[in-house]
Short mmCIF file of C-alpha atoms and ligand atoms in Angstrom, two decimals:
data_model
loop_
_atom_site.label_atom_id
_atom_site.label_comp_id
_atom_site.label_asym_id
_atom_site.label_seq_id
_atom_site.Cartn_x
_atom_site.Cartn_y
_atom_site.Cartn_z
CA UNK A 11 121.85 98.37 127.69
CA UNK A 12 118.66 100.30 127.25
CA UNK A 13 117.89 103.51 129.02
CA UNK A 14 114.51 105.11 129.48
CA UNK A 15 114.20 108.47 127.92
CA UNK A 16 114.03 111.78 129.68
CA UNK A 17 111.55 114.52 129.03
CA UNK A 18 113.36 117.67 128.10
CA UNK A 19 112.57 121.34 128.13
CA UNK A 20 114.76 124.16 126.96
CA UNK A 21 115.59 127.55 128.32
CA UNK A 22 118.43 129.98 127.80
CA UNK A 23 120.65 130.65 130.78
CA UNK A 24 124.03 132.27 131.27
CA UNK A 25 126.35 131.65 134.16
CA UNK A 26 129.96 132.47 134.97
CA UNK A 27 132.27 129.83 136.23
CA UNK A 28 135.81 129.53 137.56
CA UNK A 29 137.43 132.44 135.81
CA UNK A 30 136.20 131.62 132.35
CA UNK A 31 133.01 131.98 130.47
CA UNK A 32 130.64 129.09 130.81
CA UNK A 33 127.40 129.47 128.97
CA UNK A 34 124.55 127.19 129.70
CA UNK A 35 122.53 127.47 126.56
CA UNK A 36 120.08 124.74 127.23
CA UNK A 37 118.53 123.26 130.30
CA UNK A 38 117.27 119.76 129.96
CA UNK A 39 114.99 118.53 132.67
CA UNK A 40 116.30 115.07 132.71
CA UNK A 41 114.92 112.58 135.15
CA UNK A 42 117.61 110.36 136.59
CA UNK A 43 119.95 110.97 133.71
CA UNK A 44 123.13 108.96 133.85
CA UNK A 45 125.12 111.11 131.55
CA UNK A 46 124.17 114.61 132.43
CA UNK A 47 123.54 116.22 135.71
CA UNK A 48 119.92 117.06 136.28
CA UNK A 49 119.17 120.37 134.66
CA UNK A 50 122.45 120.55 132.80
CA UNK A 51 123.54 121.30 129.90
CA UNK A 52 125.05 122.65 126.88
CA UNK A 53 128.31 124.29 127.78
CA UNK A 54 130.35 126.33 125.34
CA UNK A 55 134.11 126.33 125.43
CA UNK A 56 135.91 129.17 123.70
CA UNK A 57 138.92 126.92 123.13
CA UNK A 58 142.52 128.06 123.19
CA UNK A 59 142.66 129.21 119.60
CA UNK A 60 141.62 132.55 118.22
CA UNK A 61 138.53 131.15 116.58
CA UNK A 62 135.41 133.08 117.38
CA UNK A 63 132.04 131.47 117.67
CA UNK A 64 131.27 127.86 118.32
CA UNK A 65 130.61 125.64 115.38
CA UNK A 66 131.09 122.16 116.79
CA UNK A 67 128.68 120.47 119.11
CA UNK A 68 129.51 117.37 121.12
CA UNK A 69 126.64 115.25 122.40
CA UNK A 70 127.04 112.99 125.43
CA UNK A 71 127.64 112.97 129.17
CA UNK A 72 131.16 113.66 130.31
CA UNK A 73 131.12 110.67 132.68
CA UNK A 74 131.46 108.45 129.60
CA UNK A 75 135.11 107.64 128.86
CA UNK A 76 134.40 108.03 125.14
CA UNK A 77 132.81 111.47 125.49
CA UNK A 78 135.61 112.65 127.78
CA UNK A 79 138.21 111.31 125.34
CA UNK A 80 136.69 113.38 122.55
CA UNK A 81 136.48 116.53 124.69
CA UNK A 82 140.11 116.10 125.74
CA UNK A 83 141.15 115.85 122.09
CA UNK A 84 139.22 119.04 121.30
CA UNK A 85 140.94 120.75 124.23
CA UNK A 86 144.38 119.54 123.16
CA UNK A 87 143.68 120.88 119.70
CA UNK A 88 142.37 124.17 121.07
CA UNK A 89 139.13 123.88 119.12
CA UNK A 90 135.98 125.61 120.37
CA UNK A 91 132.94 123.44 120.91
CA UNK A 92 129.72 123.15 122.78
CA UNK A 93 129.03 120.16 124.98
CA UNK A 94 125.42 119.05 125.18
CA UNK A 95 125.24 116.47 127.91
CA UNK A 96 122.69 113.79 127.29
CA UNK A 97 122.48 110.04 127.84
CA UNK A 98 122.72 107.29 125.23
CA UNK A 99 119.48 106.86 123.31
CA UNK A 100 118.26 110.37 124.14
CA UNK A 101 115.46 111.46 121.84
CA UNK A 102 117.04 114.84 121.04
CA UNK A 103 116.46 115.13 117.27
CA UNK A 104 119.81 116.77 116.47
CA UNK A 105 121.60 114.00 118.34
CA UNK A 106 119.61 111.15 116.81
CA UNK A 107 120.21 112.52 113.33
CA UNK A 108 123.95 111.91 113.70
CA UNK A 109 124.04 108.92 116.05
CA UNK A 110 122.05 106.20 114.28
CA UNK A 111 122.33 103.76 117.18
CA UNK A 112 121.90 106.37 119.91
CA UNK A 113 125.43 105.93 121.21
CA UNK A 114 127.47 108.71 122.75
CA UNK A 115 129.49 110.65 121.80
CA UNK A 116 128.34 112.25 118.58
CA UNK A 117 129.70 115.38 116.94
CA UNK A 118 128.02 117.97 114.77
CA UNK A 119 130.30 120.22 112.76
CA UNK A 120 128.22 122.53 110.60
CA UNK A 121 126.08 120.27 108.47
CA UNK A 122 128.37 117.29 109.05
CA UNK A 123 127.64 114.76 111.78
CA UNK A 124 129.37 111.67 113.06
CA UNK A 125 129.24 109.28 115.97
CA UNK A 126 131.87 107.08 117.61
CA UNK A 127 134.74 108.75 119.45
CA UNK A 128 137.48 107.13 117.36
CA UNK A 129 135.79 107.97 114.06
CA UNK A 130 135.25 111.55 115.21
CA UNK A 131 138.85 111.91 116.33
CA UNK A 132 140.08 110.59 112.97
CA UNK A 133 137.89 113.22 111.31
CA UNK A 134 139.16 116.00 113.57
CA UNK A 135 142.75 115.00 113.00
CA UNK A 136 142.29 115.18 109.23
CA UNK A 137 140.40 118.45 109.37
CA UNK A 138 142.57 120.12 112.00
CA UNK A 139 146.03 118.58 111.67
CA UNK A 140 147.62 121.37 113.71
CA UNK A 141 148.36 120.20 117.27
CA UNK A 142 148.12 116.52 116.31
CA UNK A 143 146.97 113.84 118.72
CA UNK A 144 147.98 111.09 116.31
CA UNK A 145 151.59 110.62 115.25
CA UNK A 146 152.42 110.86 111.54
CA UNK A 147 154.99 108.08 111.56
CA UNK A 148 153.44 104.74 110.58
CA UNK A 149 154.52 102.54 113.50
CA UNK A 150 153.67 105.19 116.08
CA UNK A 151 150.31 105.85 114.40
CA UNK A 152 149.53 102.14 114.56
CA UNK A 153 150.46 102.05 118.25
CA UNK A 154 148.26 105.05 118.97
CA UNK A 155 145.31 103.30 117.33
CA UNK A 156 146.11 100.14 119.27
CA UNK A 157 145.96 101.99 122.60
CA UNK A 158 142.72 103.66 121.58
CA UNK A 159 141.24 100.30 120.64
CA UNK A 160 142.56 98.65 123.79
CA UNK A 161 141.12 101.44 125.93
CA UNK A 162 137.69 101.26 124.30
CA UNK A 163 137.14 97.57 123.70
CA UNK A 164 139.13 95.85 126.44
CA UNK A 165 139.78 98.24 129.33
CA UNK A 166 136.50 100.22 129.14
CA UNK A 167 134.57 97.08 128.25
CA UNK A 168 135.48 95.64 131.65
CA UNK A 169 135.34 98.94 133.52
CA UNK A 170 131.90 99.91 132.26
CA UNK A 171 130.43 96.71 133.68
CA UNK A 172 131.32 98.13 137.09
CA UNK A 173 130.52 101.77 136.36
CA UNK A 174 127.05 101.02 134.99
CA UNK A 175 126.07 98.51 137.62
CA UNK A 176 127.46 100.22 140.69
CA UNK A 177 127.07 103.89 139.82
CA UNK A 178 125.20 104.92 136.68
CA UNK A 179 122.38 102.38 136.94
CA UNK A 180 121.59 102.38 140.63
CA UNK A 181 122.63 105.93 141.62
CA UNK A 182 121.71 107.99 138.58
CA UNK A 183 119.13 106.01 136.64
CA UNK A 184 117.54 104.24 139.58
CA UNK A 185 117.77 101.02 137.62
CA UNK A 186 118.34 97.65 139.25
CA UNK A 187 122.01 96.80 139.23
CA UNK A 188 123.50 93.61 137.86
CA UNK A 189 126.03 92.92 140.56
CA UNK A 190 127.20 89.74 138.81
CA UNK A 191 128.28 91.81 135.83
CA UNK A 192 130.11 94.25 138.08
CA UNK A 193 131.93 91.34 139.71
CA UNK A 194 132.81 90.03 136.25
CA UNK A 195 134.28 93.43 135.34
CA UNK A 196 136.25 93.46 138.57
CA UNK A 197 137.70 90.06 137.77
CA UNK A 198 138.71 91.21 134.28
CA UNK A 199 140.34 94.53 135.17
CA UNK A 200 143.63 93.28 136.67
CA UNK A 201 144.70 91.98 133.26
CA UNK A 202 144.27 95.47 131.82
CA UNK A 203 146.01 97.03 134.82
CA UNK A 204 148.99 94.69 134.43
CA UNK A 205 149.21 95.46 130.74
CA UNK A 206 149.11 99.23 131.31
CA UNK A 207 151.77 98.94 134.00
CA UNK A 208 153.98 97.00 131.57
CA UNK A 209 153.82 99.80 128.98
CA UNK A 210 153.61 102.85 131.26
CA UNK A 211 156.74 104.95 130.73
CA UNK A 212 158.99 106.12 133.55
CA UNK A 213 158.71 109.60 132.12
CA UNK A 214 156.84 111.15 129.23
CA UNK A 215 153.98 109.45 127.49
CA UNK A 216 152.83 106.07 126.23
CA UNK A 217 154.31 106.69 122.79
CA UNK A 218 157.38 108.60 123.93
CA UNK A 219 157.85 112.34 123.92
CA UNK A 220 154.50 113.32 122.48
CA UNK A 221 151.24 113.31 124.38
CA UNK A 222 148.80 111.52 122.07
CA UNK A 223 145.42 109.86 121.79
CA UNK A 224 147.04 106.81 123.39
CA UNK A 225 147.39 108.65 126.71
CA UNK A 226 144.02 110.35 126.40
CA UNK A 227 142.08 107.16 125.68
CA UNK A 228 143.60 105.08 128.47
CA UNK A 229 143.54 107.87 131.08
CA UNK A 230 139.91 108.66 130.30
CA UNK A 231 138.87 105.14 131.27
CA UNK A 232 140.71 105.50 134.58
CA UNK A 233 138.87 108.77 135.20
CA UNK A 234 135.51 107.06 134.69
CA UNK A 235 136.56 104.28 137.06
CA UNK A 236 137.17 106.88 139.76
CA UNK A 237 133.36 107.12 140.05
CA UNK A 238 133.40 103.62 141.49
CA UNK A 239 136.46 104.21 143.66
CA UNK A 240 139.00 102.55 141.36
CA UNK A 241 142.23 104.47 140.90
CA UNK A 242 145.56 103.41 139.40
CA UNK A 243 147.73 102.02 142.17
CA UNK A 244 150.53 100.33 140.27
CA UNK A 245 153.54 102.68 140.50
CA UNK A 246 154.40 103.46 136.89
CA UNK A 247 150.76 103.74 135.94
CA UNK A 248 150.01 106.01 138.89
CA UNK A 249 152.94 108.31 138.05
CA UNK A 250 151.94 108.47 134.36
CA UNK A 251 148.30 109.16 135.30
CA UNK A 252 149.41 111.95 137.64
CA UNK A 253 151.35 113.52 134.75
CA UNK A 254 148.25 113.32 132.56
CA UNK A 255 146.38 115.13 135.32
CA UNK A 256 148.75 118.10 134.95
CA UNK A 257 147.75 118.74 131.34
CA UNK A 258 145.76 121.95 130.88
CA UNK A 259 143.26 119.95 128.79
CA UNK A 260 142.72 117.52 131.64
CA UNK A 261 142.29 120.32 134.17
CA UNK A 262 139.72 122.03 132.01
CA UNK A 263 137.68 118.88 131.59
CA UNK A 264 138.00 118.20 135.32
CA UNK A 265 136.37 121.59 135.88
CA UNK A 266 133.52 120.64 133.59
CA UNK A 267 133.15 117.34 135.38
CA UNK A 268 133.03 119.08 138.76
CA UNK A 269 130.64 121.76 137.58
CA UNK A 270 127.26 121.74 139.26
CA UNK A 271 124.67 124.19 137.98
CA UNK A 272 122.87 126.12 140.65
CA UNK A 273 119.50 124.67 141.53
CA UNK A 274 116.66 126.91 140.39
CA UNK A 275 114.99 128.83 143.24
N1 GSH B 18 133.07 102.79 120.33
C1 GSH B 18 132.14 103.81 120.73
C2 GSH B 18 131.51 103.42 122.05
C3 GSH B 18 130.39 104.36 122.43
C4 GSH B 18 129.57 103.78 123.56
O1 GSH B 18 129.36 102.56 123.66
N2 GSH B 18 129.07 104.66 124.42
C5 GSH B 18 128.20 104.20 125.46
C6 GSH B 18 128.18 105.14 126.64
S1 GSH B 18 129.68 105.11 127.59
C7 GSH B 18 126.80 104.10 124.89
O2 GSH B 18 126.39 104.98 124.15
N3 GSH B 18 126.08 103.05 125.23
C8 GSH B 18 124.76 102.83 124.77
C9 GSH B 18 124.65 101.61 123.92
O3 GSH B 18 125.64 100.87 123.78
O4 GSH B 18 123.58 101.37 123.38
C10 GSH B 18 132.88 105.15 120.85
O5 GSH B 18 134.10 105.14 121.01
O6 GSH B 18 132.23 106.20 120.75
#
């Protein structure tokens, strides 16, 4: 998919939001931007740890399941970061320097940069092993990676055909929509839904007692599908997804997702 590039301008703005500090450090005037709201967006999150200052910067719009997945991992780990919402292929130099193919998300950590949500999460897990999102035990670790891979390359692969062609393209980018592709995605999704229902636990999480990347990756795709009116309706899946929704990390990201900057006067 190719996306035409926005023109951007930058200003420094501070706002307060929902009982916690939200700092808008950059305004990007982005015409019909699928991945950021117009006039959004770099938002700093103090994190739950005692770290002061923000060193990590995430690039990408939160509507993307891959960007949301990464932000949820950062929240679960209590790491402070700044989210700069921009679309794939944005010309922002800092972003392009670390995302060679223009894909979102990308992460900058000091002078280190990386793209691809799974690669970034592997890096974060190695660098910040406290509050793990990947199990240490070999079989469980393999299963976690399987769910991440399933979520990204099977579930999201089908879901994004619908999201792009029924929401992002026509509503945000004003691009013509490929309805045939959306229909194809719709036809593919039930197989993923049936699989998720077959593995969704009656209680707890996909890998047992610990909430892991497996839950984050799969739930994040469902959240993106909500933009096109698709919600989990199979019973075990719906109950598991509701439990995910209770996580403080999920609630925080939901706030970000609901956040609308005030229009300039
Ligand atoms: N496997 C990658 C997928 C990233 C990805 O495809 N992101 C989409 C946005 S949801 C994108 O950047 N698309 C633009 C493109 O494929 O050129 C990850 O997990 O980060």
